[in-house]
Short mmCIF file of C-alpha atoms in Angstrom, two decimals:
data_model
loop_
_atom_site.label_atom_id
_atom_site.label_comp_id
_atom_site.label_asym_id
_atom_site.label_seq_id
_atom_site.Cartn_x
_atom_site.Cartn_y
_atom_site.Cartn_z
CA UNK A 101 82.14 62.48 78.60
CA UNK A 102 83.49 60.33 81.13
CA UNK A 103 82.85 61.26 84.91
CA UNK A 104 86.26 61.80 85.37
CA UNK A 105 86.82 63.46 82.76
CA UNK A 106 83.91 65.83 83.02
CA UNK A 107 85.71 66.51 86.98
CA UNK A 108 89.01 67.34 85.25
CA UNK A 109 87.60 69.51 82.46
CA UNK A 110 85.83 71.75 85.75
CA UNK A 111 89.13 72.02 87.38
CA UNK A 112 90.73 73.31 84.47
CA UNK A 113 87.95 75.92 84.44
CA UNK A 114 87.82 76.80 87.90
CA UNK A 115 91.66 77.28 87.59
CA UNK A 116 91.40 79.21 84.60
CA UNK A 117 88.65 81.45 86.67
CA UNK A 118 91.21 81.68 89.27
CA UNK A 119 94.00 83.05 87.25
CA UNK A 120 92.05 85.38 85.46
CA UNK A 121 90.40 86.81 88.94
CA UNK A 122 93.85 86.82 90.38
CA UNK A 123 94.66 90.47 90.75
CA UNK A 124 98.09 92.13 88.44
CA UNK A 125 101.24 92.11 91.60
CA UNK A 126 103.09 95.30 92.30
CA UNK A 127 106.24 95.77 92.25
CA UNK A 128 107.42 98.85 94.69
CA UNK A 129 110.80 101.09 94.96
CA UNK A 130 111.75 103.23 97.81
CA UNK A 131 113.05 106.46 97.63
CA UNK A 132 116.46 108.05 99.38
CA UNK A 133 117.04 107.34 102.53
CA UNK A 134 114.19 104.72 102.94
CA UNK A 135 113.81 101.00 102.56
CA UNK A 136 111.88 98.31 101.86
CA UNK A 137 110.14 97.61 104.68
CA UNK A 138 110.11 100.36 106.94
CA UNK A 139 106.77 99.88 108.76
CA UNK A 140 106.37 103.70 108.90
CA UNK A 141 106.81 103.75 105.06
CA UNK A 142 107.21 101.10 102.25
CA UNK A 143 105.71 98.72 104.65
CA UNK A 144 102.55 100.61 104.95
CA UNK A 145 102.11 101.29 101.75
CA UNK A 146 102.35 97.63 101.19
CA UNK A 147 100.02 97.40 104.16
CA UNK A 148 97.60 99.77 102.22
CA UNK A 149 97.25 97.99 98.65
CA UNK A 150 97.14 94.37 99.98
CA UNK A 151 94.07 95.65 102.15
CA UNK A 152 92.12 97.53 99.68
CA UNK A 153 92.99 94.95 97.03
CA UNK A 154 92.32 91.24 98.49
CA UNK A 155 94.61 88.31 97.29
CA UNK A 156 97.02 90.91 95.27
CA UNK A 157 100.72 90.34 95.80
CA UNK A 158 103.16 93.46 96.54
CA UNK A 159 107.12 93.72 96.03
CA UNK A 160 108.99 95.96 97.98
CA UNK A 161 112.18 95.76 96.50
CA UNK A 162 115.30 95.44 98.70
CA UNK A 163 118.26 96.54 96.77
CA UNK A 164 121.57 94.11 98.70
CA UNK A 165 121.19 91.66 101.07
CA UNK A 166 119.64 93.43 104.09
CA UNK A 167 117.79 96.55 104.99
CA UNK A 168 121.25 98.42 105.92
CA UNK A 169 122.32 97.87 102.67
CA UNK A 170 119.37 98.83 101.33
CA UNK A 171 119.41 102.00 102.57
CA UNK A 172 123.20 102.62 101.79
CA UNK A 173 122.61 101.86 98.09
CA UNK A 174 119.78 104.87 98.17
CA UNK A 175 123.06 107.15 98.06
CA UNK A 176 125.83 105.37 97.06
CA UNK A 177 126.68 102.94 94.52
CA UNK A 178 125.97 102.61 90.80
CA UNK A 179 122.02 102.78 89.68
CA UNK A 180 122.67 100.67 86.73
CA UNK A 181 123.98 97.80 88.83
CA UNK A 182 121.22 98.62 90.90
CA UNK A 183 118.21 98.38 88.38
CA UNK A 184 120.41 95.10 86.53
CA UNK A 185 120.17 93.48 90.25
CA UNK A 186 116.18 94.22 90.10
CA UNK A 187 115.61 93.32 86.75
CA UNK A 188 117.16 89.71 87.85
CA UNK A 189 115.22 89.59 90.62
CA UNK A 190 111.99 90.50 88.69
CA UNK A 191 112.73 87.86 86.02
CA UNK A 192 113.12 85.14 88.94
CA UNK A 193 110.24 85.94 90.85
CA UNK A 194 107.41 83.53 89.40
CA UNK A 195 104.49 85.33 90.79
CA UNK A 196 105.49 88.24 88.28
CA UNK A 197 105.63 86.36 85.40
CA UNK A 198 101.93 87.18 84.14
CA UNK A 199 103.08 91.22 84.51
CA UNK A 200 102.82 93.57 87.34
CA UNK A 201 102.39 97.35 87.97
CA UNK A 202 105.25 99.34 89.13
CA UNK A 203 104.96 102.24 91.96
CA UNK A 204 108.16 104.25 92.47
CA UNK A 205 108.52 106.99 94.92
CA UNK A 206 110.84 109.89 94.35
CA UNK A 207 114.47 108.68 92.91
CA UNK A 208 112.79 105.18 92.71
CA UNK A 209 110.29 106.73 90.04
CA UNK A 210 113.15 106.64 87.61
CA UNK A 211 115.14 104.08 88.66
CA UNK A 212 111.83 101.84 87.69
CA UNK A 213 111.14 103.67 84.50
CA UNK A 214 114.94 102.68 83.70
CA UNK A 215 113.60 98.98 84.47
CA UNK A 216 111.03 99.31 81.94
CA UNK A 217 113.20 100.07 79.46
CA UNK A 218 115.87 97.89 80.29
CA UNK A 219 113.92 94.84 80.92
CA UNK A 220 110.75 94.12 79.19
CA UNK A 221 110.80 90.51 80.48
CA UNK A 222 108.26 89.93 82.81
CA UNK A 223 106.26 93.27 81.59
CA UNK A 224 105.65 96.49 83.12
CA UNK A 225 101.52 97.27 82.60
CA UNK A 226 101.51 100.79 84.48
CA UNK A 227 104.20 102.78 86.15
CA UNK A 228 103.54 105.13 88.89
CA UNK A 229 106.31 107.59 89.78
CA UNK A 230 105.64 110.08 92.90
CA UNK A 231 108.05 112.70 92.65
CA UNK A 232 110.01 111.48 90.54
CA UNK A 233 112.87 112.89 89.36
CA UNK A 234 113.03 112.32 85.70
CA UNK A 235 114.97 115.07 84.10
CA UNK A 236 117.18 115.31 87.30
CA UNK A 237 117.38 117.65 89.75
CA UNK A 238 119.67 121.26 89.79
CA UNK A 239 119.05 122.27 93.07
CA UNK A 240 119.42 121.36 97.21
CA UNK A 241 116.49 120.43 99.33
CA UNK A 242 115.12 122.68 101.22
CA UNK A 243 116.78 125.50 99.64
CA UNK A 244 115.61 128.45 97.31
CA UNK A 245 115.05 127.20 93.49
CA UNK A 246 116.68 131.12 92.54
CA UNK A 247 120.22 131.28 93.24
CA UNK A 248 120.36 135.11 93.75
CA UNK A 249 118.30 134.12 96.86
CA UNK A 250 120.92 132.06 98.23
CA UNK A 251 124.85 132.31 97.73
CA UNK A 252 125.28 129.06 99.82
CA UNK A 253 123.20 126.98 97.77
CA UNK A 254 124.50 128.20 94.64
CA UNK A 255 128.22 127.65 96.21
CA UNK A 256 127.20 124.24 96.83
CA UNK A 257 125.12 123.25 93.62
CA UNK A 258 128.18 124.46 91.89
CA UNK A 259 130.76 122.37 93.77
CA UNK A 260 128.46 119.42 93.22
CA UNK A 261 128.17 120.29 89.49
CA UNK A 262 132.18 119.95 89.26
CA UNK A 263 132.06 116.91 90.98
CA UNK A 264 129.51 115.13 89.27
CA UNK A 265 131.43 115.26 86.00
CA UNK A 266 135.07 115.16 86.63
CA UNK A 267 137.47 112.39 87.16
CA UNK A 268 139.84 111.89 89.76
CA UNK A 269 142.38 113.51 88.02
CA UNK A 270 140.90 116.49 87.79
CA UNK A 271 141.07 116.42 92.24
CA UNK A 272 145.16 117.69 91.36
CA UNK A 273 144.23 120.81 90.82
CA UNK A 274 142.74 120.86 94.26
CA UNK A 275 146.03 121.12 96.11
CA UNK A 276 146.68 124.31 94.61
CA UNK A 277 143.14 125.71 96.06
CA UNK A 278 142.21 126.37 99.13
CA UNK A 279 138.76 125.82 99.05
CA UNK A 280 139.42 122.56 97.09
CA UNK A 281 141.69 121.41 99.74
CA UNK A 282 139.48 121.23 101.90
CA UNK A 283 136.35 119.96 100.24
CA UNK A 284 136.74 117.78 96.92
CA UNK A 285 140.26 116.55 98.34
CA UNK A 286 139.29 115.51 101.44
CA UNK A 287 135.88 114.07 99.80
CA UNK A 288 137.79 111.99 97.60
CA UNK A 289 140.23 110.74 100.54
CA UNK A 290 136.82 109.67 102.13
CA UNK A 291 135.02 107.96 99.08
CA UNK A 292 138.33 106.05 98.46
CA UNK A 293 138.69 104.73 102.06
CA UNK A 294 135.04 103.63 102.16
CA UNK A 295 135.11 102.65 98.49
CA UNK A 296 138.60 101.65 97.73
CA UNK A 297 137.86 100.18 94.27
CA UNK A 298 137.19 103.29 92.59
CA UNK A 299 137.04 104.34 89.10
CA UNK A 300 138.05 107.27 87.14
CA UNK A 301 134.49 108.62 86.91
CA UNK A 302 134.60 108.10 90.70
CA UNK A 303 131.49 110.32 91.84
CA UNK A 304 129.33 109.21 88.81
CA UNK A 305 130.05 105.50 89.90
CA UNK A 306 129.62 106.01 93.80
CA UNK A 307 127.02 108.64 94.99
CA UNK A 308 123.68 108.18 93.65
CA UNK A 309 122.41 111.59 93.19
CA UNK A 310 125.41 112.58 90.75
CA UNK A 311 123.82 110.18 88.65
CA UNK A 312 120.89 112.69 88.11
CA UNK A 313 122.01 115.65 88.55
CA UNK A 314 121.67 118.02 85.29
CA UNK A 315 123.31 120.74 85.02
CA UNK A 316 121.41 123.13 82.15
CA UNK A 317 124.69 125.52 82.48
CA UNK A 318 126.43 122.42 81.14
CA UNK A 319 124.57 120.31 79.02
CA UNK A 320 127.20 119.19 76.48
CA UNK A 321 129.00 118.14 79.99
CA UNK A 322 125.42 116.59 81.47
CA UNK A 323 125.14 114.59 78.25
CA UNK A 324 128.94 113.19 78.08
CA UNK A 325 129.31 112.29 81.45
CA UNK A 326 126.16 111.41 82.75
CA UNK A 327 125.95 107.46 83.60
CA UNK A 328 122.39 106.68 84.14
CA UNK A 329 119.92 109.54 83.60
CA UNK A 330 121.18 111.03 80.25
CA UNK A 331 121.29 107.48 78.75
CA UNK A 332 118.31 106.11 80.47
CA UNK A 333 116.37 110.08 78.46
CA UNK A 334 118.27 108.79 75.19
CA UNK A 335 119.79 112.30 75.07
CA UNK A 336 123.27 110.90 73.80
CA UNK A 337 121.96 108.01 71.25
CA UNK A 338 118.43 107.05 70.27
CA UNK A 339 118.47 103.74 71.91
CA UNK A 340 115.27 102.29 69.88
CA UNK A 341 114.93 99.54 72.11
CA UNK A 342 114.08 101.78 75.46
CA UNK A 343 111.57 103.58 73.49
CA UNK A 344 110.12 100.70 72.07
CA UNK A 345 109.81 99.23 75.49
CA UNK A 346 108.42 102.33 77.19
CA UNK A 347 105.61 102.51 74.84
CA UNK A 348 104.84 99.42 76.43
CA UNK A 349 103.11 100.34 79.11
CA UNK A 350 99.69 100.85 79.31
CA UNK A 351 99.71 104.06 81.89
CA UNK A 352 102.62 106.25 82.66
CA UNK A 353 101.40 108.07 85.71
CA UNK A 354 103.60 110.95 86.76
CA UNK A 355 102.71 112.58 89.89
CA UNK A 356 104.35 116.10 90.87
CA UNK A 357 103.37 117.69 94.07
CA UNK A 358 102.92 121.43 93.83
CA UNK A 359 104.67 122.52 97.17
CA UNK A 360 108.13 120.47 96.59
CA UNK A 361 110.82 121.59 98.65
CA UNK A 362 112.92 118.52 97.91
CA UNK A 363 112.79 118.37 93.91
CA UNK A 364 114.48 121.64 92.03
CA UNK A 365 112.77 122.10 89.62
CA UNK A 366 109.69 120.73 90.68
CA UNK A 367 108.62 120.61 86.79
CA UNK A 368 111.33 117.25 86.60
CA UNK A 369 108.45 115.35 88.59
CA UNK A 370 106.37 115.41 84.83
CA UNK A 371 109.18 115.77 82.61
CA UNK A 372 109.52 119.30 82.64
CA UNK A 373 113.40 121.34 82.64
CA UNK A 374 115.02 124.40 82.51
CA UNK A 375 115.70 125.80 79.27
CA UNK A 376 119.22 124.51 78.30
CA UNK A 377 121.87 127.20 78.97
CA UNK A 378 119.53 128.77 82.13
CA UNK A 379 118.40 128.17 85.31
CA UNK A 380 115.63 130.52 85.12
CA UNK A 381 112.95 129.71 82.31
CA UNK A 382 111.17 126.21 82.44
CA UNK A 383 110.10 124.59 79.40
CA UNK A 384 107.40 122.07 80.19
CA UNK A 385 107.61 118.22 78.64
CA UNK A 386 105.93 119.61 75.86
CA UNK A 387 108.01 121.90 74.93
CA UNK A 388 111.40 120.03 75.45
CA UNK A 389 113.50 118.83 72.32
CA UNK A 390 113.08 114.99 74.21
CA UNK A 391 109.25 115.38 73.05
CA UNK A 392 109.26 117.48 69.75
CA UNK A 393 111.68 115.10 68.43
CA UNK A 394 109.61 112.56 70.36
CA UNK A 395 113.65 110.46 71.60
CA UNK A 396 111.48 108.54 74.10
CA UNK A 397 108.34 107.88 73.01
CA UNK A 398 106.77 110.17 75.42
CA UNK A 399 104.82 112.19 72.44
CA UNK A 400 103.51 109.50 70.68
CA UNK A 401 102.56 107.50 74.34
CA UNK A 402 100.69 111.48 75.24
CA UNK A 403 98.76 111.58 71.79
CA UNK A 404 97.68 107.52 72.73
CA UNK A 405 96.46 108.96 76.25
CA UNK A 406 99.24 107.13 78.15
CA UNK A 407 100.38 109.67 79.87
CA UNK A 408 99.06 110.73 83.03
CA UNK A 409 99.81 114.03 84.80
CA UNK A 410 98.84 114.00 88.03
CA UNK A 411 99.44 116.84 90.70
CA UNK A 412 99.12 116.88 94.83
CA UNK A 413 99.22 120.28 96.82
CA UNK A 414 101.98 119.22 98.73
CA UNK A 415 105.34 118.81 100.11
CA UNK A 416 107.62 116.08 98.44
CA UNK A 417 105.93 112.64 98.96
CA UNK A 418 102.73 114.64 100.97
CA UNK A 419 99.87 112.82 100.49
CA UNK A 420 96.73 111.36 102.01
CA UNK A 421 95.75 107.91 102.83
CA UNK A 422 92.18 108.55 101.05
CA UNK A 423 94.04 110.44 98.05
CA UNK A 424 96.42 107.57 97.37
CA UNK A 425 93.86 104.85 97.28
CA UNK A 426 91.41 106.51 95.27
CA UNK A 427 93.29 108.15 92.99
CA UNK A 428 96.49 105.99 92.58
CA UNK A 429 95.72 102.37 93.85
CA UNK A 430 92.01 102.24 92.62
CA UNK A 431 92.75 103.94 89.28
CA UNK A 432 95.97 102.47 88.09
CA UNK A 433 96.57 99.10 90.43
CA UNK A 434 93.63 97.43 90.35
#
């Protein structure tokens, strides 16, 4: 071999070394009310991984062109615009082309999940979701899970349940109710002078939460009008495509912290619901009809060891610096 040759065929080694020592990128989304690269938040999180694991590169997506918009879009807008913006922006970014972990916190937990089911191009290896949200919520932060324990928040999760599923048509019958008058009329005055272009499915299309919320009084109405999380659970088709996808991934790490205030029920955080037609008994992932008929994959990823159920004794998104690197970032990111 040639001296030249002999220096080339090293290079390609040495590169080859490189790109195999090169650690897998992660790709991070932000929960409600937060943003990319809040230094207080995303941006030390980013801060934390990129220290404890040299040379690794770390996403934090921005959903819209700035940080304001970025934290607009946490509660209003579409999430399936939203996660067909970040799939483009995933597909474009070359450094994630080899794969990449995924780390979602709260309402980003399944707004990634619906990523790797969407859009298996570049591939998702593990997911992380912290209290996430992934069989929706049925209850207000901060607020008793039992309803008999509060009147107000059962007032409210009730006037959010009509909302959630009803078009604007259905706001006519408002002007002959008090009450209505002067809370889903004048809430649909406001949503249609911030966001004039409007459709019929109005709250479903504009405010994010709707697009999880799950009613277990109302599933047949849950699984009809729900945009995002019904069809993202395959609870109105099969869609063999997501499920094929989601088995994908190598871990699905679910973390659900034990002291929620912000997540009713808690349980949603691994999967877990009420019992349809009750807001009292909670059937855990294992028991749901979305395993036993196994509509996502989820049984046959648990019997592979894929899933990962992971608990904190905390408040929503309560963690500590030494918890999260050893047993998040050191387990499943590096």
């Amino acid at each position: 071999m040639k001296g030249w040759q002999l220096i080339v065929y090293l290079a390609t080694l040495c590169l080859g070394c490189y790109a195999e020592d090169k650690p897998t990128p992660l790709v991070i989304w932000h929960g409600m009310g937060d943003t990319c690269c809040f230094f207080f938040s995303m941006g030390r999180i980013k801060k934390m991984v990129e220290e404890r694991i040299p040379g690794i590169y770390v996403r934090s997506l921005m959903i819209g062109g700035n940080i304001i918009a970025d934290e607009e879009h946490g509660y209003f807008g579409n999430v399936n615009n939203q996660v067909e913006e970040v799939c483009q922006k995933l597909s474009n970014d070359p450094e994630l082309q080899g794969g990449y972990h995924a780390m979602g916190f709260s309402q980003g937990g399944q707004f990634l999940r619906a990523v790797a089911e969407r859009c298996p191009n570049p591939s998702m290896k593990n997911l992380v979701t912290l209290g996430g949200q992934h069989e929706g919520v049925f209850g207000l932060p901060s607020c008793p899970s039992s309803p008999s324990e509060s009147r107000l928040c059962e007032y409210v999760r009730k006037l959010l349940n009509y909302g959630s599923y009803v078009s604007n048509e259905s706001f006519d019958g408002g002007l002959h109710n008090p009450f209505l008058l002067t809370t889903h009329w004048e809430l649909s005055d406001i949503i249609q002078i911030t966001m004039p272009h409007t459709t019929p499915n109005w709250i479903q299309d504009s405010l994010v939460q709707a697009q999880y919320w799950h009613d277990p009084l109302h599933e047949e109405d849950y699984r009809n009008y729900s945009i995002f999380l019904a069809d993202i659970n395959n609870e109105k088709v099969v869609n063999e495509e997501y499920r094929s996808n989601l088995k994908k991934l190598e871990n699905f790490v679910m973390v659900k912290f034990l002291k929620d205030s912000m997540v009713v029920p808690t349980e949603s955080e691994w999967f877990g619901f009420y019992s349809p037609g009750q807001d009292q008994e909670i059937l855990s992932l294992q028991q749901t009809e979305l395993y036993l008929e196994d509509r996502l994959g989820l049984k046959e990823m648990d019997e592979a060891g894929k899933l990962k159920f992971v608990s904190v004794d905390g408040d929503h998104l309560e963690f500590s610096d030494e918890w999260f690197l050893q047993e998040i970032v050191d387990k499943y990111v590096t």
